[in-house]
PDB file of C-alpha atoms and ligand atoms in Angstrom:
ATOM      1  CA  UNK A   1       4.691  17.707 -17.163  1.00  0.00           C
ATOM      2  CA  UNK A   2       6.991  16.680 -14.361  1.00  0.00           C
ATOM      3  CA  UNK A   3       6.723  12.991 -13.530  1.00  0.00           C
ATOM      4  CA  UNK A   4       8.143  11.161 -10.541  1.00  0.00           C
ATOM      5  CA  UNK A   5       8.169   7.468  -9.661  1.00  0.00           C
ATOM      6  CA  UNK A   6       8.115   5.756  -6.270  1.00  0.00           C
ATOM      7  CA  UNK A   7       8.400   2.177  -5.090  1.00  0.00           C
ATOM      8  CA  UNK A   8       7.318   0.469  -1.900  1.00  0.00           C
ATOM      9  CA  UNK A   9       7.950  -2.965  -0.401  1.00  0.00           C
ATOM     10  CA  UNK A  10       6.524  -4.494   2.758  1.00  0.00           C
ATOM     11  CA  UNK A  11       6.417  -7.833   4.570  1.00  0.00           C
ATOM     12  CA  UNK A  12       4.260  -9.045   7.461  1.00  0.00           C
ATOM     13  CA  UNK A  13       4.344 -12.310   9.362  1.00  0.00           C
ATOM     14  CA  UNK A  14       1.332 -14.656   9.185  1.00  0.00           C
ATOM     15  CA  UNK A  15       0.057 -15.581  12.668  1.00  0.00           C
ATOM     16  CA  UNK A  16      -2.982 -17.211  14.278  1.00  0.00           C
ATOM     17  CA  UNK A  17      -5.694 -15.072  15.813  1.00  0.00           C
ATOM     18  CA  UNK A  18      -5.516 -12.157  13.389  1.00  0.00           C
ATOM     19  CA  UNK A  19      -7.802 -11.134  10.540  1.00  0.00           C
ATOM     20  CA  UNK A  20      -6.233 -11.233   7.086  1.00  0.00           C
ATOM     21  CA  UNK A  21      -6.669  -7.831   5.434  1.00  0.00           C
ATOM     22  CA  UNK A  22      -4.980  -7.220   2.104  1.00  0.00           C
ATOM     23  CA  UNK A  23      -5.729  -4.233  -0.110  1.00  0.00           C
ATOM     24  CA  UNK A  24      -8.485  -3.211   2.293  1.00  0.00           C
ATOM     25  CA  UNK A  25     -10.294  -6.522   1.745  1.00  0.00           C
ATOM     26  CA  UNK A  26     -10.826  -8.963   4.619  1.00  0.00           C
ATOM     27  CA  UNK A  27     -10.087 -12.436   3.294  1.00  0.00           C
ATOM     28  CA  UNK A  28     -11.258 -15.655   4.986  1.00  0.00           C
ATOM     29  CA  UNK A  29      -8.130 -17.580   6.078  1.00  0.00           C
ATOM     30  CA  UNK A  30      -6.976 -19.471   9.174  1.00  0.00           C
ATOM     31  CA  UNK A  31      -4.257 -16.904   9.889  1.00  0.00           C
ATOM     32  CA  UNK A  32      -3.768 -13.166   9.516  1.00  0.00           C
ATOM     33  CA  UNK A  33      -0.941 -10.671   9.268  1.00  0.00           C
ATOM     34  CA  UNK A  34       0.756  -9.505  12.438  1.00  0.00           C
ATOM     35  CA  UNK A  35       1.261  -5.776  12.936  1.00  0.00           C
ATOM     36  CA  UNK A  36       0.463  -2.670  14.939  1.00  0.00           C
ATOM     37  CA  UNK A  37      -2.169  -1.418  12.472  1.00  0.00           C
ATOM     38  CA  UNK A  38      -4.383  -3.817  10.509  1.00  0.00           C
ATOM     39  CA  UNK A  39      -1.070  -4.980   8.954  1.00  0.00           C
ATOM     40  CA  UNK A  40      -2.339  -4.522   5.407  1.00  0.00           C
ATOM     41  CA  UNK A  41       0.877  -5.393   3.621  1.00  0.00           C
ATOM     42  CA  UNK A  42      -0.330  -4.259   0.198  1.00  0.00           C
ATOM     43  CA  UNK A  43      -1.629  -0.871   1.338  1.00  0.00           C
ATOM     44  CA  UNK A  44       1.597  -0.284   3.288  1.00  0.00           C
ATOM     45  CA  UNK A  45       3.629  -0.899   0.117  1.00  0.00           C
ATOM     46  CA  UNK A  46       1.398   1.552  -1.766  1.00  0.00           C
ATOM     47  CA  UNK A  47       1.800   4.140   1.051  1.00  0.00           C
ATOM     48  CA  UNK A  48       5.583   3.875   0.800  1.00  0.00           C
ATOM     49  CA  UNK A  49       5.465   4.167  -2.997  1.00  0.00           C
ATOM     50  CA  UNK A  50       3.286   7.307  -2.795  1.00  0.00           C
ATOM     51  CA  UNK A  51       5.512   8.881  -0.138  1.00  0.00           C
ATOM     52  CA  UNK A  52       8.642   7.868  -2.026  1.00  0.00           C
ATOM     53  CA  UNK A  53       7.430   9.346  -5.305  1.00  0.00           C
ATOM     54  CA  UNK A  54       6.777  12.675  -3.565  1.00  0.00           C
ATOM     55  CA  UNK A  55      10.115  12.573  -1.707  1.00  0.00           C
ATOM     56  CA  UNK A  56       8.351  12.411   1.646  1.00  0.00           C
ATOM     57  CA  UNK A  57      10.269   9.599   3.333  1.00  0.00           C
ATOM     58  CA  UNK A  58       8.456   6.462   4.416  1.00  0.00           C
ATOM     59  CA  UNK A  59       5.445   5.207   6.323  1.00  0.00           C
ATOM     60  CA  UNK A  60       7.406   4.557   9.518  1.00  0.00           C
ATOM     61  CA  UNK A  61       8.401   8.216   9.691  1.00  0.00           C
ATOM     62  CA  UNK A  62       4.827   9.498   9.432  1.00  0.00           C
ATOM     63  CA  UNK A  63       2.971   6.753  11.337  1.00  0.00           C
ATOM     64  CA  UNK A  64       5.339   5.221  13.915  1.00  0.00           C
ATOM     65  CA  UNK A  65       4.542   1.754  15.347  1.00  0.00           C
ATOM     66  CA  UNK A  66       5.017   3.194  18.814  1.00  0.00           C
ATOM     67  CA  UNK A  67       2.048   5.582  18.467  1.00  0.00           C
ATOM     68  CA  UNK A  68      -1.135   4.129  20.030  1.00  0.00           C
ATOM     69  CA  UNK A  69      -3.180   6.251  17.584  1.00  0.00           C
ATOM     70  CA  UNK A  70      -2.323   3.732  14.860  1.00  0.00           C
ATOM     71  CA  UNK A  71      -3.198   0.555  16.797  1.00  0.00           C
ATOM     72  CA  UNK A  72      -5.435  -1.598  14.561  1.00  0.00           C
ATOM     73  CA  UNK A  73      -6.159   1.405  12.314  1.00  0.00           C
ATOM     74  CA  UNK A  74      -7.336   0.691   8.768  1.00  0.00           C
ATOM     75  CA  UNK A  75      -4.318   1.201   6.552  1.00  0.00           C
ATOM     76  CA  UNK A  76      -6.597   2.755   3.938  1.00  0.00           C
ATOM     77  CA  UNK A  77      -6.852   5.764   6.299  1.00  0.00           C
ATOM     78  CA  UNK A  78      -3.056   5.970   6.360  1.00  0.00           C
ATOM     79  CA  UNK A  79      -2.987   5.745   2.561  1.00  0.00           C
ATOM     80  CA  UNK A  80      -5.445   8.628   2.322  1.00  0.00           C
ATOM     81  CA  UNK A  81      -3.159  10.715   4.540  1.00  0.00           C
ATOM     82  CA  UNK A  82      -0.125   9.812   2.414  1.00  0.00           C
ATOM     83  CA  UNK A  83      -2.006  10.834  -0.742  1.00  0.00           C
ATOM     84  CA  UNK A  84      -3.015  14.121   0.905  1.00  0.00           C
ATOM     85  CA  UNK A  85       0.623  14.873   1.757  1.00  0.00           C
ATOM     86  CA  UNK A  86       1.616  14.127  -1.846  1.00  0.00           C
ATOM     87  CA  UNK A  87      -1.176  16.390  -3.154  1.00  0.00           C
ATOM     88  CA  UNK A  88       0.089  19.190  -0.926  1.00  0.00           C
ATOM     89  CA  UNK A  89       3.308  19.002  -2.951  1.00  0.00           C
ATOM     90  CA  UNK A  90       1.259  19.673  -6.093  1.00  0.00           C
ATOM     91  CA  UNK A  91       1.153  16.115  -7.451  1.00  0.00           C
ATOM     92  CA  UNK A  92      -1.575  13.712  -8.490  1.00  0.00           C
ATOM     93  CA  UNK A  93      -1.360   9.960  -9.026  1.00  0.00           C
ATOM     94  CA  UNK A  94      -1.139   8.718 -12.602  1.00  0.00           C
ATOM     95  CA  UNK A  95      -1.218   5.015 -11.821  1.00  0.00           C
ATOM     96  CA  UNK A  96      -0.385   2.381  -9.226  1.00  0.00           C
ATOM     97  CA  UNK A  97       0.841  -1.119 -10.040  1.00  0.00           C
ATOM     98  CA  UNK A  98       1.437  -3.689  -7.348  1.00  0.00           C
ATOM     99  CA  UNK A  99       2.171  -7.348  -6.713  1.00  0.00           C
ATOM    100  CA  UNK A 100       1.339  -9.492  -3.681  1.00  0.00           C
ATOM    101  CA  UNK A 101       3.591 -12.479  -2.935  1.00  0.00           C
ATOM    102  CA  UNK A 102       1.642 -15.195  -1.099  1.00  0.00           C
ATOM    103  CA  UNK A 103       1.557 -18.968  -1.320  1.00  0.00           C
ATOM    104  CA  UNK A 104      -1.947 -19.037   0.208  1.00  0.00           C
ATOM    105  CA  UNK A 105      -4.777 -18.129   0.242  1.00  0.00           C
ATOM    106  CA  UNK A 106      -5.704 -17.758  -3.412  1.00  0.00           C
ATOM    107  CA  UNK A 107      -6.007 -14.025  -4.002  1.00  0.00           C
ATOM    108  CA  UNK A 108      -7.347 -14.056  -7.550  1.00  0.00           C
ATOM    109  CA  UNK A 109     -11.018 -13.621  -6.451  1.00  0.00           C
ATOM    110  CA  UNK A 110     -10.176 -10.490  -4.432  1.00  0.00           C
ATOM    111  CA  UNK A 111      -7.881  -8.513  -6.713  1.00  0.00           C
ATOM    112  CA  UNK A 112     -10.581  -6.401  -8.336  1.00  0.00           C
ATOM    113  CA  UNK A 113     -12.118  -5.480  -4.983  1.00  0.00           C
ATOM    114  CA  UNK A 114      -8.645  -4.499  -3.734  1.00  0.00           C
ATOM    115  CA  UNK A 115      -8.242  -2.211  -6.741  1.00  0.00           C
ATOM    116  CA  UNK A 116     -11.589  -0.580  -5.976  1.00  0.00           C
ATOM    117  CA  UNK A 117     -10.805  -0.150  -2.260  1.00  0.00           C
ATOM    118  CA  UNK A 118      -7.383   1.415  -2.894  1.00  0.00           C
ATOM    119  CA  UNK A 119      -8.765   3.695  -5.627  1.00  0.00           C
ATOM    120  CA  UNK A 120     -11.725   4.782  -3.478  1.00  0.00           C
ATOM    121  CA  UNK A 121      -9.492   5.586  -0.499  1.00  0.00           C
ATOM    122  CA  UNK A 122      -7.498   8.087  -2.516  1.00  0.00           C
ATOM    123  CA  UNK A 123     -10.299   9.186  -4.850  1.00  0.00           C
ATOM    124  CA  UNK A 124      -8.807   8.077  -8.146  1.00  0.00           C
ATOM    125  CA  UNK A 125     -10.273   5.894 -10.893  1.00  0.00           C
ATOM    126  CA  UNK A 126      -9.990   2.165 -10.202  1.00  0.00           C
ATOM    127  CA  UNK A 127      -8.621   1.886 -13.759  1.00  0.00           C
ATOM    128  CA  UNK A 128      -5.519   3.622 -12.391  1.00  0.00           C
ATOM    129  CA  UNK A 129      -4.879   0.814  -9.905  1.00  0.00           C
ATOM    130  CA  UNK A 130      -3.614  -2.623 -10.898  1.00  0.00           C
ATOM    131  CA  UNK A 131      -3.196  -5.457  -8.392  1.00  0.00           C
ATOM    132  CA  UNK A 132      -1.371  -8.661  -9.253  1.00  0.00           C
ATOM    133  CA  UNK A 133      -0.738 -11.695  -7.077  1.00  0.00           C
ATOM    134  CA  UNK A 134       1.758 -14.502  -7.361  1.00  0.00           C
ATOM    135  CA  UNK A 135       3.007 -17.452  -5.375  1.00  0.00           C
ATOM    136  CA  UNK A 136       6.739 -17.976  -5.030  1.00  0.00           C
ATOM    137  CA  UNK A 137       6.590 -21.635  -6.094  1.00  0.00           C
ATOM    138  CA  UNK A 138       7.033 -22.714  -2.480  1.00  0.00           C
ATOM    139  CA  UNK A 139      10.327 -20.837  -2.152  1.00  0.00           C
ATOM    140  CA  UNK A 140      11.306 -18.450   0.625  1.00  0.00           C
ATOM    141  CA  UNK A 141       9.228 -17.163   3.541  1.00  0.00           C
ATOM    142  CA  UNK A 142       6.228 -16.469   1.317  1.00  0.00           C
ATOM    143  CA  UNK A 143       6.393 -19.953  -0.148  1.00  0.00           C
ATOM    144  CA  UNK A 144       6.609 -21.548   3.303  1.00  0.00           C
ATOM    145  CA  UNK A 145       3.578 -19.527   4.443  1.00  0.00           C
ATOM    146  CA  UNK A 146       5.548 -17.664   7.106  1.00  0.00           C
ATOM    147  CA  UNK A 147       4.557 -14.290   5.746  1.00  0.00           C
ATOM    148  CA  UNK A 148       3.151 -12.256   2.887  1.00  0.00           C
ATOM    149  CA  UNK A 149       5.026  -9.582   0.941  1.00  0.00           C
ATOM    150  CA  UNK A 150       3.889  -6.842  -1.404  1.00  0.00           C
ATOM    151  CA  UNK A 151       5.594  -4.506  -3.827  1.00  0.00           C
ATOM    152  CA  UNK A 152       4.116  -1.347  -5.348  1.00  0.00           C
ATOM    153  CA  UNK A 153       5.146   1.202  -7.938  1.00  0.00           C
ATOM    154  CA  UNK A 154       3.436   4.582  -8.245  1.00  0.00           C
ATOM    155  CA  UNK A 155       3.789   7.243 -10.929  1.00  0.00           C
ATOM    156  CA  UNK A 156       2.825  10.798  -9.991  1.00  0.00           C
ATOM    157  CA  UNK A 157       2.580  13.958 -12.099  1.00  0.00           C
ATOM    158  CA  UNK A 158       2.943  17.577 -11.085  1.00  0.00           C
ATOM    159  CA  UNK A 159      -0.387  19.324 -11.576  1.00  0.00           C
ATOM    160  CA  UNK A 160       0.306  22.622  -9.864  1.00  0.00           C
ATOM    161  CA  UNK A 161       3.079  24.608  -8.259  1.00  0.00           C
ATOM    162  CA  UNK A 162       1.547  24.695  -4.800  1.00  0.00           C
ATOM    163  CA  UNK A 163       4.924  24.058  -3.252  1.00  0.00           C
ATOM    164  CA  UNK A 164       6.434  27.353  -2.146  1.00  0.00           C
ATOM    165  CA  UNK A 165       9.926  26.749  -3.514  1.00  0.00           C
ATOM    166  CA  UNK A 166       8.816  25.599  -6.972  1.00  0.00           C
ATOM    167  CA  UNK A 167      10.100  28.725  -8.759  1.00  0.00           C
ATOM    168  CA  UNK A 168      12.856  26.757 -10.479  1.00  0.00           C
ATOM    169  CA  UNK A 169      10.478  24.217 -11.992  1.00  0.00           C
TER     170      UNK A 169
HETATM  171 ZN1   ZN B 201       3.487  -2.958   6.948  1.00  0.00          ZN
END
């Protein structure tokens, strides 16, 4: 079985007057993440990891900030499209592991719901998705509350040779 790994990293600035959506979950907080879409930093990292694993570039290439079609769009829709592109290459997701870096708010109560939302968006078992969260002990932009970062790793496995030029595999 051919396996491939991908990683994704994303950062968004925390600003007033925006909803805070992380992992598809809207979290009560006095500020939200700034961005063209819903600025879901965790889902963007997962998108990049999925695309990266399949050798399909990155999220900016497929869903440019300049395109009004993506204004305020739920990033879970973008993730679904990324997963579809990966599946067209003949792969399926084995597992996703990710970490959110945020000083506040406390994300512990929302991690399981994030796992369910991400898994549901791409139609995999929520047991295949693991979400972790950490503070940075007050250090850096996350620690100062200027922004939130997320990192994701995705493992994918080849399930079919749908890709036309797969004769050598
Ligand atoms: Zn982003």
